[in-house]
Amino acid sequence: FGVTSEGVAVFLDVALNALGLSPRTEPWSVKLTGGPDGDVAGNMLQILHREYGDKVRVVGMADGSGCAEDPAGLPMAELLRLFEQSLPLSALDRAALSPSGLLTTVDTEEGFHARNSMHNRVVADAFIPAGGRPSAINGSNWRDFLLPDGTPSAKVIVEGANLFVTPEARQALFEECGLPIIKDSSANKCGVICSSLEIAASIVLERDEFVALKPAYVPAVVDRLRALARLEASRIMAESRLRPHVPLPKLSEQLSLAILRVTNAAADALESLEPERKERLWPLMREHLPAPLFDAYSTRIAEALPWEYQKSLIAASLASRLVYREGLSWAESLPSEALPTVCLEYLRQEQRIRQLAEDVRTSSLGERDEVSELLIRGGVRAAVESAEHTRGAAIAA
């Protein structure tokens, strides 16, 4: 189902918009490593075509068999044929290429060098490493990614493949030309998240039940993954605007560390609850599990999923919402000794603010949708800080 590629595509979309490109209304170009028969690259082709149609041009692609490039754009229909038939680039029909298109294969010296240098040579708005050798761009060759005028051959790199660009090369490209690079651990994490959803379904459902639920469950999983990817991508870009001197990979790492810290504190706080309060928490699994599974099997979920599993999912989901919504500065400023208490208060106030937002949304207020959205965006933190202030004043008195 291309779940990793779905997440990469969301990060790409957010990054392009952050750079001032409107990929759904303006023409733009992309180059990829990895073949049409590869999981990440092949599914990326399908997603690019689905989301952007003729606005996107694939100007370069390289895989183990060869290299295809065309500044006017490679024939998308032919690339999709290769994807559907699980064929490498070398099987591309040369007759489908435009006069400016070129296909070379690695069984020639020219094709070998073209394949190995495509990611550096071809100029595009975006580069997606979706396959290829690790450390292809490294500390000794990163300058090859620059054009003669010193600008990068792509305006952004979104790492669909792990370790294609080394940390040294990322840092050097940022220092040299400010190149934004979406780190692999963020861009392709949807595959990992999907695995956790698969585990939950496998614990709760029998095989025939999953088969029956699958037509509704799979699209819901993909929608959830896209939404989570957009939250992280948007937060990384927001943090970049606040901290323009910090490279995106560093922000990605800081975001992950902040979420892990809050997750651990939230898990400790949940573990400290009385047994009856723990039993009342399982509806919060709705925040993580796709609706078709939760709605159809909510009673069984409460019984089938062990408390440790429920606790981990609730804590991780809460931590992600807190950090994505409130940002790194607030999350990092919370003292470790107070963090478990803050997590529980955030959970409580979040539920209260959601009810207030729903009350506003269903009211007759003219700007009800906007006010409801603003409540969700900023109301939880304000409510937490107000509660903390009230508590502090009471103690002082």
PDB file of N, CA and C in Angstrom, residues 15-50:
ATOM      1  N   ALA A  15       7.180  20.694   2.556  1.00  0.00           N
ATOM      2  CA  ALA A  15       8.449  21.370   2.289  1.00  0.00           C
ATOM      3  C   ALA A  15       8.347  22.290   1.071  1.00  0.00           C
ATOM      4  N   LEU A  16       7.720  21.822   0.010  1.00  0.00           N
ATOM      5  CA  LEU A  16       7.575  22.650  -1.183  1.00  0.00           C
ATOM      6  C   LEU A  16       6.766  23.904  -0.883  1.00  0.00           C
ATOM      7  N   ASN A  17       5.687  23.749  -0.144  1.00  0.00           N
ATOM      8  CA  ASN A  17       4.884  24.913   0.224  1.00  0.00           C
ATOM      9  C   ASN A  17       5.678  25.878   1.094  1.00  0.00           C
ATOM     10  N   ALA A  18       6.504  25.348   1.993  1.00  0.00           N
ATOM     11  CA  ALA A  18       7.331  26.193   2.846  1.00  0.00           C
ATOM     12  C   ALA A  18       8.352  26.981   2.033  1.00  0.00           C
ATOM     13  N   LEU A  19       8.758  26.413   0.899  1.00  0.00           N
ATOM     14  CA  LEU A  19       9.712  27.095   0.011  1.00  0.00           C
ATOM     15  C   LEU A  19       9.026  28.093  -0.921  1.00  0.00           C
ATOM     16  N   GLY A  20       7.706  28.196  -0.831  1.00  0.00           N
ATOM     17  CA  GLY A  20       6.984  29.138  -1.674  1.00  0.00           C
ATOM     18  C   GLY A  20       6.450  28.553  -2.958  1.00  0.00           C
ATOM     19  N   LEU A  21       6.570  27.224  -3.110  1.00  0.00           N
ATOM     20  CA  LEU A  21       6.020  26.552  -4.286  1.00  0.00           C
ATOM     21  C   LEU A  21       4.631  26.011  -3.956  1.00  0.00           C
ATOM     22  N   SER A  22       3.709  26.151  -4.889  1.00  0.00           N
ATOM     23  CA  SER A  22       2.368  25.571  -4.727  1.00  0.00           C
ATOM     24  C   SER A  22       2.262  24.393  -5.682  1.00  0.00           C
ATOM     25  N   PRO A  23       2.614  23.185  -5.229  1.00  0.00           N
ATOM     26  CA  PRO A  23       2.780  22.060  -6.144  1.00  0.00           C
ATOM     27  C   PRO A  23       1.502  21.606  -6.836  1.00  0.00           C
ATOM     28  N   ARG A  24       0.342  22.000  -6.316  1.00  0.00           N
ATOM     29  CA  ARG A  24      -0.905  21.600  -6.971  1.00  0.00           C
ATOM     30  C   ARG A  24      -1.368  22.583  -8.037  1.00  0.00           C
ATOM     31  N   THR A  25      -0.758  23.770  -8.037  1.00  0.00           N
ATOM     32  CA  THR A  25      -1.181  24.786  -9.016  1.00  0.00           C
ATOM     33  C   THR A  25      -0.050  25.286  -9.893  1.00  0.00           C
ATOM     34  N   GLU A  26       1.205  25.014  -9.497  1.00  0.00           N
ATOM     35  CA  GLU A  26       2.362  25.474 -10.270  1.00  0.00           C
ATOM     36  C   GLU A  26       3.162  24.281 -10.790  1.00  0.00           C
ATOM     37  N   PRO A  27       3.741  24.403 -11.978  1.00  0.00           N
ATOM     38  CA  PRO A  27       4.619  23.331 -12.474  1.00  0.00           C
ATOM     39  C   PRO A  27       5.870  23.224 -11.600  1.00  0.00           C
ATOM     40  N   TRP A  28       6.310  22.002 -11.372  1.00  0.00           N
ATOM     41  CA  TRP A  28       7.531  21.787 -10.600  1.00  0.00           C
ATOM     42  C   TRP A  28       8.152  20.460 -11.008  1.00  0.00           C
ATOM     43  N   SER A  29       9.367  20.223 -10.547  1.00  0.00           N
ATOM     44  CA  SER A  29      10.100  19.042 -11.002  1.00  0.00           C
ATOM     45  C   SER A  29      10.721  18.298  -9.838  1.00  0.00           C
ATOM     46  N   VAL A  30      10.970  16.998 -10.068  1.00  0.00           N
ATOM     47  CA  VAL A  30      11.540  16.146  -9.028  1.00  0.00           C
ATOM     48  C   VAL A  30      12.452  15.117  -9.678  1.00  0.00           C
ATOM     49  N   LYS A  31      13.493  14.732  -8.956  1.00  0.00           N
ATOM     50  CA  LYS A  31      14.351  13.622  -9.381  1.00  0.00           C
ATOM     51  C   LYS A  31      14.386  12.602  -8.254  1.00  0.00           C
ATOM     52  N   LEU A  32      14.522  11.331  -8.623  1.00  0.00           N
ATOM     53  CA  LEU A  32      14.475  10.251  -7.642  1.00  0.00           C
ATOM     54  C   LEU A  32      15.580   9.237  -7.909  1.00  0.00           C
ATOM     55  N   THR A  33      16.112   8.676  -6.850  1.00  0.00           N
ATOM     56  CA  THR A  33      16.891   7.447  -6.978  1.00  0.00           C
ATOM     57  C   THR A  33      16.009   6.309  -6.476  1.00  0.00           C
ATOM     58  N   GLY A  34      16.204   5.136  -7.052  1.00  0.00           N
ATOM     59  CA  GLY A  34      15.309   4.017  -6.813  1.00  0.00           C
ATOM     60  C   GLY A  34      14.463   3.807  -8.052  1.00  0.00           C
ATOM     61  N   GLY A  35      14.188   2.554  -8.365  1.00  0.00           N
ATOM     62  CA  GLY A  35      13.508   2.257  -9.622  1.00  0.00           C
ATOM     63  C   GLY A  35      12.004   2.181  -9.500  1.00  0.00           C
ATOM     64  N   PRO A  36      11.309   2.189 -10.626  1.00  0.00           N
ATOM     65  CA  PRO A  36       9.856   2.059 -10.617  1.00  0.00           C
ATOM     66  C   PRO A  36       9.387   0.721 -10.050  1.00  0.00           C
ATOM     67  N   ASP A  37      10.272  -0.264 -10.014  1.00  0.00           N
ATOM     68  CA  ASP A  37       9.918  -1.549  -9.412  1.00  0.00           C
ATOM     69  C   ASP A  37      10.266  -1.605  -7.928  1.00  0.00           C
ATOM     70  N   GLY A  38      10.780  -0.500  -7.383  1.00  0.00           N
ATOM     71  CA  GLY A  38      11.082  -0.447  -5.956  1.00  0.00           C
ATOM     72  C   GLY A  38       9.880   0.001  -5.151  1.00  0.00           C
ATOM     73  N   ASP A  39       9.830  -0.394  -3.901  1.00  0.00           N
ATOM     74  CA  ASP A  39       8.665  -0.077  -3.070  1.00  0.00           C
ATOM     75  C   ASP A  39       8.490   1.424  -2.898  1.00  0.00           C
ATOM     76  N   VAL A  40       9.514   2.106  -2.388  1.00  0.00           N
ATOM     77  CA  VAL A  40       9.366   3.528  -2.082  1.00  0.00           C
ATOM     78  C   VAL A  40       9.304   4.364  -3.362  1.00  0.00           C
ATOM     79  N   ALA A  41      10.242   4.155  -4.283  1.00  0.00           N
ATOM     80  CA  ALA A  41      10.259   4.954  -5.510  1.00  0.00           C
ATOM     81  C   ALA A  41       9.050   4.669  -6.388  1.00  0.00           C
ATOM     82  N   GLY A  42       8.707   3.400  -6.549  1.00  0.00           N
ATOM     83  CA  GLY A  42       7.571   3.050  -7.400  1.00  0.00           C
ATOM     84  C   GLY A  42       6.270   3.630  -6.881  1.00  0.00           C
ATOM     85  N   ASN A  43       6.040   3.484  -5.582  1.00  0.00           N
ATOM     86  CA  ASN A  43       4.823   4.059  -5.013  1.00  0.00           C
ATOM     87  C   ASN A  43       4.851   5.583  -5.024  1.00  0.00           C
ATOM     88  N   MET A  44       6.036   6.184  -4.941  1.00  0.00           N
ATOM     89  CA  MET A  44       6.131   7.635  -5.043  1.00  0.00           C
ATOM     90  C   MET A  44       5.647   8.106  -6.403  1.00  0.00           C
ATOM     91  N   LEU A  45       5.999   7.384  -7.461  1.00  0.00           N
ATOM     92  CA  LEU A  45       5.523   7.751  -8.794  1.00  0.00           C
ATOM     93  C   LEU A  45       3.999   7.775  -8.837  1.00  0.00           C
ATOM     94  N   GLN A  46       3.396   6.747  -8.280  1.00  0.00           N
ATOM     95  CA  GLN A  46       1.941   6.655  -8.278  1.00  0.00           C
ATOM     96  C   GLN A  46       1.321   7.803  -7.473  1.00  0.00           C
ATOM     97  N   ILE A  47       1.903   8.117  -6.334  1.00  0.00           N
ATOM     98  CA  ILE A  47       1.375   9.185  -5.488  1.00  0.00           C
ATOM     99  C   ILE A  47       1.561  10.545  -6.153  1.00  0.00           C
ATOM    100  N   LEU A  48       2.733  10.780  -6.744  1.00  0.00           N
ATOM    101  CA  LEU A  48       2.976  12.043  -7.440  1.00  0.00           C
ATOM    102  C   LEU A  48       1.949  12.265  -8.542  1.00  0.00           C
ATOM    103  N   HIS A  49       1.666  11.219  -9.288  1.00  0.00           N
ATOM    104  CA  HIS A  49       0.677  11.325 -10.367  1.00  0.00           C
ATOM    105  C   HIS A  49      -0.719  11.562  -9.792  1.00  0.00           C
ATOM    106  N   ARG A  50      -1.043  10.858  -8.735  1.00  0.00           N
ATOM    107  CA  ARG A  50      -2.369  11.006  -8.111  1.00  0.00           C
ATOM    108  C   ARG A  50      -2.578  12.404  -7.545  1.00  0.00           C
TER     109      ARG A  50
END
